[in-house]
Short mmCIF file of C-alpha atoms in Angstrom, two decimals:
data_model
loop_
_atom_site.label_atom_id
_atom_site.label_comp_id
_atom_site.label_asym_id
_atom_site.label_seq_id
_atom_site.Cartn_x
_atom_site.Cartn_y
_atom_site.Cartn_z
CA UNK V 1 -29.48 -52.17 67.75
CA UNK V 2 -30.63 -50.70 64.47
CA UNK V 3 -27.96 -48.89 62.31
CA UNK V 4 -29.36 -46.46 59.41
CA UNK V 5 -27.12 -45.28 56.69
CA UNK V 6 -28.53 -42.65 54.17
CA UNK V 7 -26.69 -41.97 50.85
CA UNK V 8 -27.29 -38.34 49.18
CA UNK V 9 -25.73 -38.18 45.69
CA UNK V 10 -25.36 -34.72 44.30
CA UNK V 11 -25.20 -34.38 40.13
CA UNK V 12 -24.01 -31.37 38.55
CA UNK V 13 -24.23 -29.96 35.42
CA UNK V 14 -22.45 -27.97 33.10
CA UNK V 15 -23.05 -26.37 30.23
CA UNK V 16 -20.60 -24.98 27.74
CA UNK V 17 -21.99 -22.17 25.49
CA UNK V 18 -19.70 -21.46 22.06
CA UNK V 19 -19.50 -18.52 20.69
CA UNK V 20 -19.01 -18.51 16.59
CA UNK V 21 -17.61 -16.01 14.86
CA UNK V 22 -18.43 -15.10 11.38
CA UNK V 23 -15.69 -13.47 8.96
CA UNK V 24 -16.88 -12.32 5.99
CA UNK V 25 -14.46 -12.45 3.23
CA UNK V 26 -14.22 -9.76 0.44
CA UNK V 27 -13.58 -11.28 -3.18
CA UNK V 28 -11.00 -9.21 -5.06
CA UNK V 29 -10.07 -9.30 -8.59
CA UNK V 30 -6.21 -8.58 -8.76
CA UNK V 31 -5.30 -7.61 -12.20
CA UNK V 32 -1.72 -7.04 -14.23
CA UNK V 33 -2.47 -4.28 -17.15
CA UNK V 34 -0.30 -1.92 -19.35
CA UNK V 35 -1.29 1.58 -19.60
CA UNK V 36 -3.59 1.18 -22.46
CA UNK V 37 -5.70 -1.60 -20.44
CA UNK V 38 -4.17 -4.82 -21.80
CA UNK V 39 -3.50 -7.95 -19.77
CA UNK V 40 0.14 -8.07 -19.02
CA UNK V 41 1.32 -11.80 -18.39
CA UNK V 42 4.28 -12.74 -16.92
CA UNK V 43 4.78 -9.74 -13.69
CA UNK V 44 6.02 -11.61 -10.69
CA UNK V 45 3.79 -9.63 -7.57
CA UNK V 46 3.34 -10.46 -4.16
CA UNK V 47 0.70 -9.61 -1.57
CA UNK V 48 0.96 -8.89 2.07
CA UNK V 49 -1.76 -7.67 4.59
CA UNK V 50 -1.59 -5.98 8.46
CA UNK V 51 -4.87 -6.49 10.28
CA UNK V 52 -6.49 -3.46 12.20
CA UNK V 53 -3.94 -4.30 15.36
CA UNK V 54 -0.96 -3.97 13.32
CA UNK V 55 -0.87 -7.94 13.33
CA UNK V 56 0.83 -9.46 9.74
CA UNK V 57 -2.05 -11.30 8.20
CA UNK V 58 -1.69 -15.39 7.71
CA UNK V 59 -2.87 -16.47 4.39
CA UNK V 60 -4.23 -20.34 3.73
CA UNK V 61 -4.15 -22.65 0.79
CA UNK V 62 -7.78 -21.37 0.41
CA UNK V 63 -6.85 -17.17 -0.25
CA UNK V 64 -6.86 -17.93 -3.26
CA UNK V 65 -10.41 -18.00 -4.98
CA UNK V 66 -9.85 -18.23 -8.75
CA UNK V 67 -6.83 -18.57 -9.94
CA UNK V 68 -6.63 -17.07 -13.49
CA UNK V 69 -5.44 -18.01 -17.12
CA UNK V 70 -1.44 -19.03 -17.26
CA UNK V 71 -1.03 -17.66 -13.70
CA UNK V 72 1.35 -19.12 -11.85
CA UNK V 73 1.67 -19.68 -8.20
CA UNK V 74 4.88 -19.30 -6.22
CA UNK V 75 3.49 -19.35 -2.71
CA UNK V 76 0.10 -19.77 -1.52
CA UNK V 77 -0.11 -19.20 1.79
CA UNK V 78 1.52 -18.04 5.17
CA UNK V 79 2.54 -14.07 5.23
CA UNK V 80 3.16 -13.68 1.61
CA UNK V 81 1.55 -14.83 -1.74
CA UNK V 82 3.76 -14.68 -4.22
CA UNK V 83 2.29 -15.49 -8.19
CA UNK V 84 3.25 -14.41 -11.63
CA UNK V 85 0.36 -12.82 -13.99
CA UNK V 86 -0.91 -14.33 -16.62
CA UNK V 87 -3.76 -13.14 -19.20
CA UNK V 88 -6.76 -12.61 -16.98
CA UNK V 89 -7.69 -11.67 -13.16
CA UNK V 90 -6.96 -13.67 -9.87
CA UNK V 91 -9.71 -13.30 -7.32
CA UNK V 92 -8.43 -13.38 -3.45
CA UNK V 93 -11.06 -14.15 -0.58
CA UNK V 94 -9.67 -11.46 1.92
CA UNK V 95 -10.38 -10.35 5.74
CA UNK V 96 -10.26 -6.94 6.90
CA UNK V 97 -7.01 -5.51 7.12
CA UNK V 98 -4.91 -2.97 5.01
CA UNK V 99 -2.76 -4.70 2.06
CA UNK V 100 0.19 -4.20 0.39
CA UNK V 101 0.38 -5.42 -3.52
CA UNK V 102 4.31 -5.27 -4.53
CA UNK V 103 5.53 -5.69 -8.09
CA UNK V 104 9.00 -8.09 -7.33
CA UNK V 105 9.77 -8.52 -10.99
CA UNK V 106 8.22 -6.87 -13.89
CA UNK V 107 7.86 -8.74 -17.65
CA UNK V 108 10.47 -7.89 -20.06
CA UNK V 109 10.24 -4.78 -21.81
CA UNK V 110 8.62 -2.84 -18.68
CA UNK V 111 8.92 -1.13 -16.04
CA UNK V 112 8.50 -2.08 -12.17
CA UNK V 113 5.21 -0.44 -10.90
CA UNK V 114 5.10 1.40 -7.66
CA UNK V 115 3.55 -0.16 -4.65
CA UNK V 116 -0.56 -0.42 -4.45
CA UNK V 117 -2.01 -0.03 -0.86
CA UNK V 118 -6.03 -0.87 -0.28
CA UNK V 119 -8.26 -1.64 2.75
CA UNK V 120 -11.10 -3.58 2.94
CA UNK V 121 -13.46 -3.15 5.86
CA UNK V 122 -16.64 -5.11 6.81
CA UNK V 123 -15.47 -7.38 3.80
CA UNK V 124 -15.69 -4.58 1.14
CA UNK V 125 -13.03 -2.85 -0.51
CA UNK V 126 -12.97 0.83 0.59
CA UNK V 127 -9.54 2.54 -1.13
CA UNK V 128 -6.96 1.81 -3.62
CA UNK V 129 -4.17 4.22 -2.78
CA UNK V 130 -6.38 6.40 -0.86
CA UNK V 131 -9.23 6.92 -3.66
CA UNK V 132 -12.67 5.19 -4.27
CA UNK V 133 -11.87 1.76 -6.63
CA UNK V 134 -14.02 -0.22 -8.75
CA UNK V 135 -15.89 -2.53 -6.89
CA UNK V 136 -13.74 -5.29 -5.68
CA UNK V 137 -11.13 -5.26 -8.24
CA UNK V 138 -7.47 -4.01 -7.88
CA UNK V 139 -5.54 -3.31 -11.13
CA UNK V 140 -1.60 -2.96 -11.42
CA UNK V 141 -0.70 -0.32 -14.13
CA UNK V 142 2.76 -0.79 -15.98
CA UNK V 143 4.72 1.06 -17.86
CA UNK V 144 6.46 0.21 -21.05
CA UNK V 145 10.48 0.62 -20.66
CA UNK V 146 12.50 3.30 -21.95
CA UNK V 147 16.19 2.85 -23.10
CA UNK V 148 18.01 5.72 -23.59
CA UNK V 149 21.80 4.89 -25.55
CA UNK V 150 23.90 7.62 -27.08
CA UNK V 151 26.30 7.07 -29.71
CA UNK V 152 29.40 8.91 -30.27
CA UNK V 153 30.76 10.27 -33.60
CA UNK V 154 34.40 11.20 -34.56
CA UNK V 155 35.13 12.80 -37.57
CA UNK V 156 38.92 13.77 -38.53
CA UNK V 157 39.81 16.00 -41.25
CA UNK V 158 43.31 16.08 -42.30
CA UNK V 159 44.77 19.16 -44.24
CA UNK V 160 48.44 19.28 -45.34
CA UNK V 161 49.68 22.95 -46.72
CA UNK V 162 52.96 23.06 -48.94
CA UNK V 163 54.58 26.06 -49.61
CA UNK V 164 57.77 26.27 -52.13
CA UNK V 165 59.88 28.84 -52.60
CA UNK V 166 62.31 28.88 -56.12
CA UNK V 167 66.22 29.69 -55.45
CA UNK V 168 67.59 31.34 -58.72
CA UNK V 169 71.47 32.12 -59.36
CA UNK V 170 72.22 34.64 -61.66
CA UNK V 171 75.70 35.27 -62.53
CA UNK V 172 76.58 38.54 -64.33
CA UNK V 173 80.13 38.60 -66.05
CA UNK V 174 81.45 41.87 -66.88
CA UNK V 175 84.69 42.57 -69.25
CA UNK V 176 86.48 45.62 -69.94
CA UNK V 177 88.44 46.17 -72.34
CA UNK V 178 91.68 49.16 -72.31
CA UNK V 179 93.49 49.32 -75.69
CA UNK V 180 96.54 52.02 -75.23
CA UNK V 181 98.80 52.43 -78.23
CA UNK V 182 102.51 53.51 -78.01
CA UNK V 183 104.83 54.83 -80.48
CA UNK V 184 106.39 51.77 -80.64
CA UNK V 185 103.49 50.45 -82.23
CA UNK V 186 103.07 48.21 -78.98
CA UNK V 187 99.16 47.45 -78.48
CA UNK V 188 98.59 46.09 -74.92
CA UNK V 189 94.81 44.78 -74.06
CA UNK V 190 94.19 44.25 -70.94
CA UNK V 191 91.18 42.49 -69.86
CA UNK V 192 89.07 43.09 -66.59
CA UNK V 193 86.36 40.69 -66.04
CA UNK V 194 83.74 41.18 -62.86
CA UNK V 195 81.57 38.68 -62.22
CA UNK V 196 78.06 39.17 -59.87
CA UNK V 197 76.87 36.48 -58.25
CA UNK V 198 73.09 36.79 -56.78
CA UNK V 199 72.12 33.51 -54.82
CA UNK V 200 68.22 32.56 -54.45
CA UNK V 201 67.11 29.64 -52.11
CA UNK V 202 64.21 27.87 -52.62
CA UNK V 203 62.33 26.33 -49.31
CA UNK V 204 59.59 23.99 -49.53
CA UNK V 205 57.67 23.42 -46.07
CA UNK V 206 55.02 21.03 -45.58
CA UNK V 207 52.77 22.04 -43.02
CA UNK V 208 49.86 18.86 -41.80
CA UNK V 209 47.15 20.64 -39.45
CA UNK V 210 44.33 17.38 -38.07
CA UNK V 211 40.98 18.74 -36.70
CA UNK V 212 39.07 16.41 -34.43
CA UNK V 213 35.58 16.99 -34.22
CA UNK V 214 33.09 14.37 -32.11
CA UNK V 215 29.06 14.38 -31.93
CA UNK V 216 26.93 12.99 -30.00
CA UNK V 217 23.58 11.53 -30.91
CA UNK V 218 21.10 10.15 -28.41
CA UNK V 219 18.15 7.64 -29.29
CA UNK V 220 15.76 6.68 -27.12
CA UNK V 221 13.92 3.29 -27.75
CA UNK V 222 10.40 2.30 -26.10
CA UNK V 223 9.10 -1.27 -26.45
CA UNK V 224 6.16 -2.37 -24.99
CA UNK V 225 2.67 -3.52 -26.43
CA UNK V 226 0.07 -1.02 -28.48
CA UNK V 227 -4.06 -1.33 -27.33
CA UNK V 228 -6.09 -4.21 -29.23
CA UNK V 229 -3.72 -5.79 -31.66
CA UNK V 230 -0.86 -6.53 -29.01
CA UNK V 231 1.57 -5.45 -31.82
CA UNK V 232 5.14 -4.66 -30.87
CA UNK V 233 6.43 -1.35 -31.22
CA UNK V 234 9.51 0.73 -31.14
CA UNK V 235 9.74 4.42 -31.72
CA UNK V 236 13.29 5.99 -32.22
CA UNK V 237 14.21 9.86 -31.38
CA UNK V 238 16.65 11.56 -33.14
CA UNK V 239 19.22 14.02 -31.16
CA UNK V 240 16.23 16.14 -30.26
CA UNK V 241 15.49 16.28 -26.67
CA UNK V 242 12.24 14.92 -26.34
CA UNK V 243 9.58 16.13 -23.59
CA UNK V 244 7.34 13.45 -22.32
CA UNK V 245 5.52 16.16 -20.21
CA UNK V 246 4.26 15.33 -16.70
CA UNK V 247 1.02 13.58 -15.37
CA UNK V 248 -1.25 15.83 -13.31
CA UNK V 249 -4.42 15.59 -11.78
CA UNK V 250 -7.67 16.93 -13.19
CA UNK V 251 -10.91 17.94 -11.08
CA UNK V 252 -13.75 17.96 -13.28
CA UNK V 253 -17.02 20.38 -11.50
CA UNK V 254 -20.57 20.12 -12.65
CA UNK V 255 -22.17 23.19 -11.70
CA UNK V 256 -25.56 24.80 -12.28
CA UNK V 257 -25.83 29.06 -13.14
CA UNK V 258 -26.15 29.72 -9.20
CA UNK V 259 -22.70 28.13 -8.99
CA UNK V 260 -23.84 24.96 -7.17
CA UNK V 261 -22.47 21.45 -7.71
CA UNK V 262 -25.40 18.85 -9.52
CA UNK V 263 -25.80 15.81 -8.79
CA UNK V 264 -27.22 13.02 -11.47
CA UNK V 265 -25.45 14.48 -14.60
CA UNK V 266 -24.39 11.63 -17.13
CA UNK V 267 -20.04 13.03 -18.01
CA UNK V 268 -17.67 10.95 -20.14
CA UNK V 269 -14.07 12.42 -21.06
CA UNK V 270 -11.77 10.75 -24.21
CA UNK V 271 -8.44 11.91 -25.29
CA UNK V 272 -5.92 11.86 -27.93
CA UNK V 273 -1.94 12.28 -27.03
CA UNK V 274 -0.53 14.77 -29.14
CA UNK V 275 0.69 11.64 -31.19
CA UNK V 276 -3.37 11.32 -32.25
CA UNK V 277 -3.38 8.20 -30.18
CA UNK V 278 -6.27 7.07 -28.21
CA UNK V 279 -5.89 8.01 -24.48
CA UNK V 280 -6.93 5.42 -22.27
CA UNK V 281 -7.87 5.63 -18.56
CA UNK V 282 -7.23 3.70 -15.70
CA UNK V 283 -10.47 3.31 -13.04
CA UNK V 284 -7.80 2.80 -10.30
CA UNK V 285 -7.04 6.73 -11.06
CA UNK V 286 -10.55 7.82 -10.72
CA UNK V 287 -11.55 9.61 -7.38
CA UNK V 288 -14.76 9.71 -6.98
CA UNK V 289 -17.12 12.71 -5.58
CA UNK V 290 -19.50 12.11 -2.23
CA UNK V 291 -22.05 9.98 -3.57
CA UNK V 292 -20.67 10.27 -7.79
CA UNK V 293 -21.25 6.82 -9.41
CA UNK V 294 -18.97 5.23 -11.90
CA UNK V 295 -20.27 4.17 -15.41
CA UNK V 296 -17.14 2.72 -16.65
CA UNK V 297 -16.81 -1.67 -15.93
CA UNK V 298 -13.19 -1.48 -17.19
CA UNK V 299 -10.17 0.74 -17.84
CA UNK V 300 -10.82 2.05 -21.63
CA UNK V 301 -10.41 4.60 -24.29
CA UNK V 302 -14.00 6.41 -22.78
CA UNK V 303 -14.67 7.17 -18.94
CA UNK V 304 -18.22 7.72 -18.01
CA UNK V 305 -19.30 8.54 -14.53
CA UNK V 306 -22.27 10.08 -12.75
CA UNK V 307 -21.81 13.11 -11.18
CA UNK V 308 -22.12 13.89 -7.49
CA UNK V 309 -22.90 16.25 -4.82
CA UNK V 310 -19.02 17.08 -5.17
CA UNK V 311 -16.12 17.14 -7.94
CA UNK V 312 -14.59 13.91 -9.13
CA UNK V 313 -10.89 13.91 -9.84
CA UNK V 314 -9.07 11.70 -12.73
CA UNK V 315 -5.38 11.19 -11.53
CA UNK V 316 -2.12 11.10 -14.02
CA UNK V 317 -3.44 12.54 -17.07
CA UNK V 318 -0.65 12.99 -19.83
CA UNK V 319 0.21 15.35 -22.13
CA UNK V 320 -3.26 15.35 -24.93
CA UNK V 321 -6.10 17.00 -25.54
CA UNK V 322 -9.16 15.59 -24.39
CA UNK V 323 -13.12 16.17 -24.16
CA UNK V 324 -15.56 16.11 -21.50
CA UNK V 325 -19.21 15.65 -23.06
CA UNK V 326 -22.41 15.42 -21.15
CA UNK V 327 -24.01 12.44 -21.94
CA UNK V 328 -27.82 13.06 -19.88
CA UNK V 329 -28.50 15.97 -17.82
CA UNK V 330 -30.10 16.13 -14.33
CA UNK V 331 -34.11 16.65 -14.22
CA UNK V 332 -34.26 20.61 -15.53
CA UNK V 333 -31.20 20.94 -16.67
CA UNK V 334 -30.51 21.08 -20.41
CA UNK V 335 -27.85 19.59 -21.91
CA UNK V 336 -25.15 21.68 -22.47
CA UNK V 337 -22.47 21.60 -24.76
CA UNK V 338 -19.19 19.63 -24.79
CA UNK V 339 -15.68 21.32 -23.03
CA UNK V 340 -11.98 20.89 -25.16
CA UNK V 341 -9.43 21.38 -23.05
CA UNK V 342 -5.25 20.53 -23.17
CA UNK V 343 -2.49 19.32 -21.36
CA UNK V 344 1.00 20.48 -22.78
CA UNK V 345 3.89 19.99 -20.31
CA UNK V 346 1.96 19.32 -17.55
CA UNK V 347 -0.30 22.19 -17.59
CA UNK V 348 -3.90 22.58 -18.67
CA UNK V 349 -5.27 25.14 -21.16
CA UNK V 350 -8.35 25.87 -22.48
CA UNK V 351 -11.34 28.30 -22.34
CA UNK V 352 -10.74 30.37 -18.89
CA UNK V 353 -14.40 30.58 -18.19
CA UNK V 354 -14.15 26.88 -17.44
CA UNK V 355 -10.65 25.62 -16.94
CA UNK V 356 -8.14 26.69 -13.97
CA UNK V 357 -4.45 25.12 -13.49
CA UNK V 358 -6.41 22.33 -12.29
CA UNK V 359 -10.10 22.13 -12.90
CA UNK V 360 -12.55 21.96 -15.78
CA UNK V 361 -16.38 22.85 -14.84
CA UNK V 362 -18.87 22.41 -16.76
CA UNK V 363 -22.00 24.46 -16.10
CA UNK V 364 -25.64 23.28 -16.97
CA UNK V 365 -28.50 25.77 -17.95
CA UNK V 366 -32.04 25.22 -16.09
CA UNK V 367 -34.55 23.45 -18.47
CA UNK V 368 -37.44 25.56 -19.72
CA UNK V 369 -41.01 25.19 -18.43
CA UNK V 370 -43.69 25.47 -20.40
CA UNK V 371 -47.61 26.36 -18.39
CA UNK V 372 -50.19 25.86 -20.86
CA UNK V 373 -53.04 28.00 -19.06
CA UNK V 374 -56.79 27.10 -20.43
CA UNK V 375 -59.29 30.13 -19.70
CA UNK V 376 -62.88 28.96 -20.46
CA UNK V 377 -65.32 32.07 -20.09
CA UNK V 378 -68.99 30.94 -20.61
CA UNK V 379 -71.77 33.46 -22.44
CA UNK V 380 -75.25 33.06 -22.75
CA UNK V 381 -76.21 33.54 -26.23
CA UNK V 382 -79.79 34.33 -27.99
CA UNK V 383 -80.94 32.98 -30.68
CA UNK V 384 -80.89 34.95 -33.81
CA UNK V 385 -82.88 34.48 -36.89
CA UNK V 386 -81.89 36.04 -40.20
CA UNK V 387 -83.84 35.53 -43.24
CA UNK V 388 -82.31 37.20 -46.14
CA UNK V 389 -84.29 38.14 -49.76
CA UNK V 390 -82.43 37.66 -52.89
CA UNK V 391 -84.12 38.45 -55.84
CA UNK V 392 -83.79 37.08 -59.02
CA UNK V 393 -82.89 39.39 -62.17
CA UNK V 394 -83.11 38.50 -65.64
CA UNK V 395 -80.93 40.35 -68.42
CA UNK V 396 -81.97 40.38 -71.53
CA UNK V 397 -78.67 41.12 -74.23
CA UNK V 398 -79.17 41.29 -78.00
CA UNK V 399 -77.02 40.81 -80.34
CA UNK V 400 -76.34 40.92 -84.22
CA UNK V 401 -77.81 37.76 -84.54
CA UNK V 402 -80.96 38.82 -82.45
CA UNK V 403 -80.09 35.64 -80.31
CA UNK V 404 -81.47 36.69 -77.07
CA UNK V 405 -79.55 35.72 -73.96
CA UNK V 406 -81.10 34.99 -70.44
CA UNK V 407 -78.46 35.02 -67.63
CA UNK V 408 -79.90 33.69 -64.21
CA UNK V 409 -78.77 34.96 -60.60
CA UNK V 410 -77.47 32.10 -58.14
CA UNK V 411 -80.29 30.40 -56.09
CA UNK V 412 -81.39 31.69 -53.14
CA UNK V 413 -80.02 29.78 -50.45
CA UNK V 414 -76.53 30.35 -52.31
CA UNK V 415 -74.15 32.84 -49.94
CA UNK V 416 -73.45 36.20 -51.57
CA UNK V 417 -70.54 37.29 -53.24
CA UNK V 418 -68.22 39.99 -53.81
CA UNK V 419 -68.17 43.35 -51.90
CA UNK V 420 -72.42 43.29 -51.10
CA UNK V 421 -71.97 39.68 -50.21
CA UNK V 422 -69.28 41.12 -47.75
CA UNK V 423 -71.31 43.34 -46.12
CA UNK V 424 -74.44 41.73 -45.63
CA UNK V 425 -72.07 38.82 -43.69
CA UNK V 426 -69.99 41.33 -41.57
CA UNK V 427 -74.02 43.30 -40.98
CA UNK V 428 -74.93 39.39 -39.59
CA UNK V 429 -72.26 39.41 -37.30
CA UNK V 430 -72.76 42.45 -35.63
CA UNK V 431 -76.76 41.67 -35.21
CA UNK V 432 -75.77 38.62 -33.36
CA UNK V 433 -73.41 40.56 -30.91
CA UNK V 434 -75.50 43.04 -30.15
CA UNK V 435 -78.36 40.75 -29.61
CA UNK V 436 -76.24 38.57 -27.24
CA UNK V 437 -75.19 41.64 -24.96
CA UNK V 438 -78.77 42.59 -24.86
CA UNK V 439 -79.43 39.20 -23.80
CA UNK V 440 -77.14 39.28 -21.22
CA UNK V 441 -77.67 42.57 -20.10
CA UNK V 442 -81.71 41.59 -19.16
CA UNK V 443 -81.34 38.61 -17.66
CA UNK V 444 -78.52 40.63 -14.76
#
C-alpha cells in the first residue's frame, strides 16, 4: 500500500500604502510698536489660534521661528504662547487657522492695546482685523498713557467790620435868681437851679464775615516715548478742557475725468497734528483696494501705495492736516497736482470738489498726444537756365584837384543788390514756376 501526502502552502502579501501629509507653515513677524513706529520692549502678549473646525490649536517647542532681541519667553508651547517684547520682531511658523494676539500686560507708561485677530490660509496671511496686512507681519500698536489728576484750591478771605458809636452826657445847670425887697429892708434871694441831663451811649460792634471760595484745576500728564530719539516726554494742560478729537477712517479715490477708478497711479499721504508733529502711519491700518499694491516696508512718517481698480482706505487718522501727492501717474495720465485736506474733531475739510465726510479723490487728466503727420508730394521739375548780363560802368568824377576817380561795378558773377537786384531774383523765381507747371502740364 502506497500512501501520498501533498503539502500546498499559500503566501500572502500585504502591502501598506502611507499617505503623507504636507503642512505648510506661514512665517509671521509679530511686532510690539508705539504709535509713531518705535519698538516697544517689555509688553507681556499672548497668542492663541482655532483651526477651521473650531478646534484650539496646539503649539510645539518649534512655533517659535526667531525669537527676537531681549524677548522673553514665558510659554512656548501647548494652547497658549505667552512672551514679553523686546526691541525687534518674533517670527512664528503657523498652520492655518484664525488667531487671536492678546496684550496681558502692557509696559509702563502705556496703555493695553485691543485684541488683534488674523487668518492665515494655504500658509499665507490673508487679514489683520479684517483688512489686507503687510506681508506676513503682524504689528501691535500702543498707546502712550494718559493721567488725568485734579487739584483742589481753597482760598479764605476773612473781613472783620467795626462800627463805634460815641455816648456824650451833657449836663445843663440852670439858676434863677428872685431878689424881692421889703420895707423892712429884708432882701431874700432865693435860688432855683434846673439841671438837664441828655445821656448818649456809645456801641461798638464787631462784625467778622469768612468767604470760602474753592477751584479746581485739572492737569493731564502723557508719558510715553517721541519718534527717533526715544526721548521721554510729558506735556501738562492747564484747566482748559482739552479735545483730543476722534480717529476716523479716510477713503482715498483715484479717478480719471469720466469718473472711473485708475489703476497703476503712484499716491503717498504725510501729515502734521495740529501740534506740527510728524504723523505717522500704521500699515496694519491700511485697507487695501482689489488688486492696490502697497509701497510702504514699514509703518512711517510717509505712506506710499499703488492704486487699484478700487479705493483704498487708511483707518484711525487723528486730528492733522495731511497731503496726498501723486508720485507717477498711470500710462496717459498726467500728473496732477497734490490734495490738502484736514481733520478737526473728527471731521474732514477741505476743497468740496474732492473731499466728502469721508473721502478724498483725486482726479487725473488724460496725457496729451502728439501725431506728427509727414506729407511728401513729389513734382517733376525742368530745368531752367538763366544767364544774366551785367554790364560794367565806369564814372569818371573830377575834382578841384583834377584827380580823376574810376569807381568799378561788382564782378559779374556777383548777385545784385538793392531794389533791381530784388527784382531780377523774385523775376527768376517766377520763370522757374511757370516753367515747371508747363512741364507738368505736357507730360499729362
Amino acid at each position: 500500500t502506497t500512501t501520498t501526502t501533498t503539502t500546498t502552502t499559500t503566501t500572502t502579501t500585504t502591502t501598506t500604502t502611507e499617505a503623507t501629509t504636507t503642512t505648510t507653515l506661514a512665517q509671521v513677524k509679530i511686532d510690539k510698536r508705539d504709535i509713531l513706529g518705535e519698538e516697544v520692549p517689555g509688553a507681556t502678549l499672548e497668542l492663541t489660534g482655532v483651526d477651521k473646525n473650531g478646534n484650539p490649536i496646539i503649539f510645539d517647542e518649534g512655533t517659535i521661528v526667531d525669537k527676537g532681541v531681549n524677548v522673553e519667553v514665558k510659554n512656548g508651547y501647548g494652547s497658549s504662547l505667552v512672551w514679553v517684547s523686546g526691541n525687534s520682531a518674533t517670527t512664528f511658523g503657523l498652520k492655518d487657522g484664525k488667531y487671536t494676539l492678546t496684550e496681558i500686560a502692557p509696559p509702563e507708561n502705556y496703555e493695553v492695546a485691543t485684541n488683534m485677530v488674523f487668518t492665515i490660509e494655504n500658509g499665507q496671511l490673508i487679514s489683520v482685523d479684517d483688512i489686507t496686512p503687510v506681508p506676513d507681519e503682524v504689528v501691535m500698536i500702543d498707546e502712550s498713557k494718559t493721567t488725568t489728576s485734579t487739584t483742589t484750591t481753597t482760598t479764605t478771605t476773612t473781613t472783620t467790620t467795626t462800627t463805634t458809636s460815641t455816648t456824650t452826657t451833657t449836663t445843663t445847670t440852670t439858676t434863677t435868681t428872685t431878689t424881692t425887697t421889703t420895707t423892712t429892708s429884708t432882701t431874700t434871694t432865693t435860688t432855683t437851679t434846673s439841671t438837664t441831663t441828655s445821656t448818649t451811649t456809645t456801641i461798638t460792634t464787631e462784625a467778622t464775615t469768612t468767604s470760602t471760595s474753592t477751584t479746581e484745576v485739572e492737569t493731564t500728564t502723557t508719558t510715553g516715548v517721541v519718534s527717533g530719539d526715544y526721548e521721554t516726554y510729558t506735556t501738562s494742560t492747564g484747566p482748559t478742557d482739552i479735545d483730543e478729537g476722534r480717529y476716523i477712517d479716510v477713503e482715498i479715490c483715484k479717478k480719471n475725468l469720466n469718473g472711473d477708478e485708475i489703476s497703476g497711479a503712484k499716491l503717498s499721504i504725510t501729515g502734521v497734528d495740529k501740534n506740527g508733529k510728524a504723523i505717522v502711519f500704521s500699515l496694519s491700518k491700511v485697507s487695501l483696494g482689489e488688486n492696490a499694491e502697497l509701497v510702504s516696508t514699514e509703518s512711517g512718517k510717509e505712506l506710499v501705495w499703488i492704486s487699484g481698480d478700487t479705493p483704498t482706505t487708511v483707518k484711525n487718522l487723528k486730528d492733522g492736516t495731511y497731503t496726498l501727492h501723486e508720485v507717477a501717474a498711470p500710462n496717459g495720465y498726467e500728473v496732477t497736482t497734490d490734495i490738502i485736506f484736514i481733520i478737526e474733531n473728527g471731521e474732514l475739510t477741505g476743497d468740496a470738489q474732492y473731499i466728502t465726510e469721508s473721502s478724498v479723490t483725486m482726479v487725473d487728466d488724460y496725457a496729451e498726444v502728439t501725431t506728427a503727420v509727414t506729407t511728401t508730394i513729389d513734382i517733376d521739375t525742368a530745368t531752367l537756365t538763366t544767364t544774366e548780363e551785367v554790364s560794367e560802368t565806369t564814372t569818371e568824377t573830377e575834382t578841384s584837384t583834377s584827380t580823376d576817380t574810376t569807381t568799378s561795378a561788382p564782378p559779374a558773377n556777383s548777385p545784385p543788390t538793392g531794389a533791381a537786384g530784388a527784382g531780377t531774383a523774385v523775376a527768376v523765381m517766377l520763370l522757374a514756376i511757370g516753367t515747371a507747371f508747363a512741364v507738368r502740364k505736357k507730360e499729362d
